Amino acid sequence: MGPENTTWRHAAICIPLCTVNSVPSILFTVRSAKLRRHGGEISFPGGSMDPGDIDVYATALRETHEEIFIDPVHVTPLGVFHPMPDRTHTILIHPVLCHVQMPVDPKAMRFSDSEVGEVFAVGLKELVGMETKVERFRDGGREVRNWVVGEGKTIWGLTAWVLEEVLSIIVAPGPKRPTA
């Protein structure tokens, strides 16, 4: 799962597929500005595995419930994508694709304000058809699309990397963007 002789910590994020006003969408959070790390950034619900979590699915469901109060009984895990390292190469993040079985109204959602500043959704069709800006990810050779999804809201970094992967596999399969 990681380079040899490295002890990886594990985390999971939930990519919540949902329906908002009859529109298939993906739910996002804006991290609380109070957080020491990544405050104000767009993300998916998620966090570190706890000793009581039996697997990354359990972590993703628990973190989603803790952050945006969606009860795990209303969420169906669909699969897990290849883990991705954090920028320090000490944490492997496991993206878990999930289906939220009940209609969602992001404007009416309650959430943990110590972790989340806002919840919003973007339609799958809108995401696939949206103009994007391509940037180098982590000053490396990988190019990642960035989505501007509202005033002052840009999906970038690891969240953009995960989103691009999800969209390319489940919505618009096709050749991957070449890496330079």
Coordinates of C-alpha atoms in Angstrom, one line a residue:
M1 CA 0.0 0.0 0.0
G2 CA 2.9 2.4 0.5
P3 CA 6.7 2.5 0.0
E4 CA 8.6 -0.2 1.8
N5 CA 9.8 0.5 5.4
T6 CA 7.1 3.2 5.8
T7 CA 4.4 3.0 8.4
W8 CA 1.3 4.4 6.9
R9 CA -1.7 5.8 8.8
H10 CA -5.0 5.2 7.0
A11 CA -7.9 7.6 6.4
A12 CA -11.1 7.3 4.4
I13 CA -13.2 9.9 2.6
C14 CA -16.8 9.4 1.5
I15 CA -17.7 10.6 -2.0
P16 CA -21.5 10.9 -1.5
L17 CA -23.6 10.4 -4.6
C18 CA -27.0 11.9 -3.8
T19 CA -30.2 13.3 -5.3
V20 CA -30.9 17.0 -4.9
N21 CA -34.2 18.2 -6.4
S22 CA -34.3 15.0 -8.6
V23 CA -30.8 15.8 -9.9
P24 CA -28.0 13.2 -9.5
S25 CA -25.3 15.1 -7.6
I26 CA -22.2 14.8 -5.5
L27 CA -22.2 16.3 -2.0
F28 CA -19.2 18.4 -0.8
T29 CA -18.2 20.1 2.4
V30 CA -16.3 23.3 3.0
R31 CA -14.0 22.7 5.9
S32 CA -14.5 24.9 8.9
A33 CA -12.3 28.0 8.9
K34 CA -11.5 27.2 12.5
L35 CA -9.5 24.1 11.6
R36 CA -5.7 24.2 11.8
R37 CA -5.2 22.2 8.6
H38 CA -7.0 22.9 5.3
G39 CA -9.6 25.3 6.8
G40 CA -12.0 26.8 4.3
E41 CA -11.1 24.2 1.6
I42 CA -13.7 22.1 -0.3
S43 CA -13.5 18.5 0.7
F44 CA -15.4 15.3 1.1
P45 CA -16.4 14.1 4.5
G46 CA -13.7 11.9 6.0
G47 CA -10.9 11.4 8.4
S48 CA -8.5 9.0 10.1
M49 CA -9.3 5.4 10.9
D50 CA -10.2 4.8 14.5
P51 CA -9.2 1.6 16.2
G52 CA -12.9 0.5 16.3
D53 CA -13.3 0.9 12.5
I54 CA -13.3 -2.6 10.9
D55 CA -12.4 -1.2 7.5
V56 CA -12.2 1.9 5.3
Y57 CA -16.0 1.7 4.6
A58 CA -16.7 1.9 8.4
T59 CA -14.4 4.9 8.6
A60 CA -16.0 6.7 5.7
L61 CA -19.5 6.1 7.1
R62 CA -18.6 7.1 10.6
E63 CA -16.8 10.3 9.5
T64 CA -19.8 11.2 7.2
H65 CA -22.1 10.8 10.2
E66 CA -19.9 12.8 12.5
E67 CA -19.4 15.7 10.0
I68 CA -22.7 16.0 8.1
F69 CA -25.1 13.9 10.3
I70 CA -26.1 11.5 7.5
D71 CA -27.0 8.3 9.3
P72 CA -25.1 5.3 7.9
V73 CA -28.4 3.3 7.5
H74 CA -29.2 5.7 4.7
V75 CA -25.8 5.2 2.9
T76 CA -24.8 2.3 0.7
P77 CA -21.0 2.0 0.1
L78 CA -20.5 1.2 -3.6
G79 CA -16.7 0.6 -3.8
V80 CA -13.3 2.0 -2.9
F81 CA -10.9 3.6 -5.2
H82 CA -7.1 3.2 -5.1
P83 CA -5.7 4.9 -2.0
M84 CA -3.9 8.2 -2.5
P85 CA -1.1 9.5 -0.3
D86 CA -1.4 12.8 1.5
R87 CA 1.1 15.5 0.8
T88 CA 3.4 14.3 3.6
H89 CA 3.3 10.7 2.5
T90 CA 2.4 9.5 5.9
I91 CA -1.3 8.9 5.4
L92 CA -3.0 6.8 2.8
I93 CA -6.5 8.2 1.9
H94 CA -9.0 5.6 0.8
P95 CA -11.8 7.2 -1.4
V96 CA -15.1 5.4 -0.8
L97 CA -17.9 5.9 -3.3
C98 CA -21.3 5.9 -1.5
H99 CA -24.9 6.3 -2.5
V100 CA -27.1 8.4 -0.1
Q101 CA -30.4 6.7 -0.4
M102 CA -32.6 9.6 0.6
P103 CA -33.1 13.0 -1.2
V104 CA -30.7 15.6 0.1
D105 CA -31.3 19.4 0.7
P106 CA -27.8 20.8 1.3
K107 CA -29.2 24.2 2.4
A108 CA -31.3 22.5 5.2
M109 CA -28.6 20.0 6.3
R110 CA -27.2 20.2 9.8
F111 CA -23.5 19.6 10.2
S112 CA -20.8 19.7 12.8
D113 CA -19.7 23.4 12.8
S114 CA -16.4 22.5 14.4
E115 CA -15.4 20.6 11.3
V116 CA -17.7 21.9 8.5
G117 CA -18.4 25.4 7.5
E118 CA -20.9 24.6 4.7
V119 CA -22.4 21.8 2.7
F120 CA -23.3 22.0 -1.0
A121 CA -23.9 19.7 -4.0
V122 CA -23.1 19.9 -7.6
G123 CA -25.0 18.0 -10.3
L124 CA -23.0 15.2 -12.1
K125 CA -24.0 16.5 -15.5
E126 CA -22.8 20.0 -14.5
L127 CA -19.5 18.7 -13.2
V128 CA -18.9 16.7 -16.4
G129 CA -19.7 19.6 -18.7
M130 CA -18.0 22.3 -16.7
E131 CA -15.1 24.3 -18.0
T132 CA -12.1 23.5 -15.8
K133 CA -8.6 24.8 -15.3
V134 CA -5.7 22.3 -15.4
E135 CA -2.9 22.7 -12.9
R136 CA 0.0 20.7 -11.7
F137 CA -0.8 18.8 -8.6
R138 CA 1.7 19.0 -5.7
D139 CA 4.3 20.5 -8.0
G140 CA 4.7 17.2 -9.6
G141 CA 4.1 15.7 -13.0
R142 CA 0.4 15.0 -12.5
E143 CA -2.1 17.4 -14.0
V144 CA -5.4 17.8 -12.2
R145 CA -8.6 19.7 -13.3
N146 CA -9.9 22.4 -11.0
W147 CA -13.6 23.1 -10.9
V148 CA -15.0 26.6 -10.1
V149 CA -18.4 25.7 -8.7
G150 CA -19.6 29.0 -7.3
E151 CA -18.4 32.3 -6.1
G152 CA -15.2 31.8 -4.3
K153 CA -15.5 28.0 -4.4
T154 CA -12.9 26.0 -6.3
I155 CA -12.5 22.3 -6.0
W156 CA -8.7 21.7 -6.2
G157 CA -5.9 19.6 -4.7
L158 CA -6.6 16.1 -3.4
T159 CA -10.4 16.6 -3.7
A160 CA -10.1 17.5 -7.4
W161 CA -7.8 14.5 -7.9
V162 CA -10.4 12.2 -6.4
L163 CA -13.3 13.9 -8.2
E164 CA -11.6 13.6 -11.6
E165 CA -11.0 9.9 -11.0
V166 CA -14.6 9.3 -9.9
L167 CA -16.1 11.2 -12.8
S168 CA -13.8 9.5 -15.3
I169 CA -14.8 6.0 -14.1
I170 CA -18.5 6.2 -13.2
V171 CA -19.9 9.1 -15.3
A172 CA -17.7 9.7 -18.4
P173 CA -15.5 6.6 -18.9
G174 CA -12.7 7.2 -21.4
P175 CA -9.0 7.8 -21.7
K176 CA -7.3 9.4 -18.8
R177 CA -5.6 12.7 -19.1
P178 CA -1.9 12.0 -19.9
T179 CA 0.6 13.0 -17.2
A180 CA 3.7 14.8 -18.2

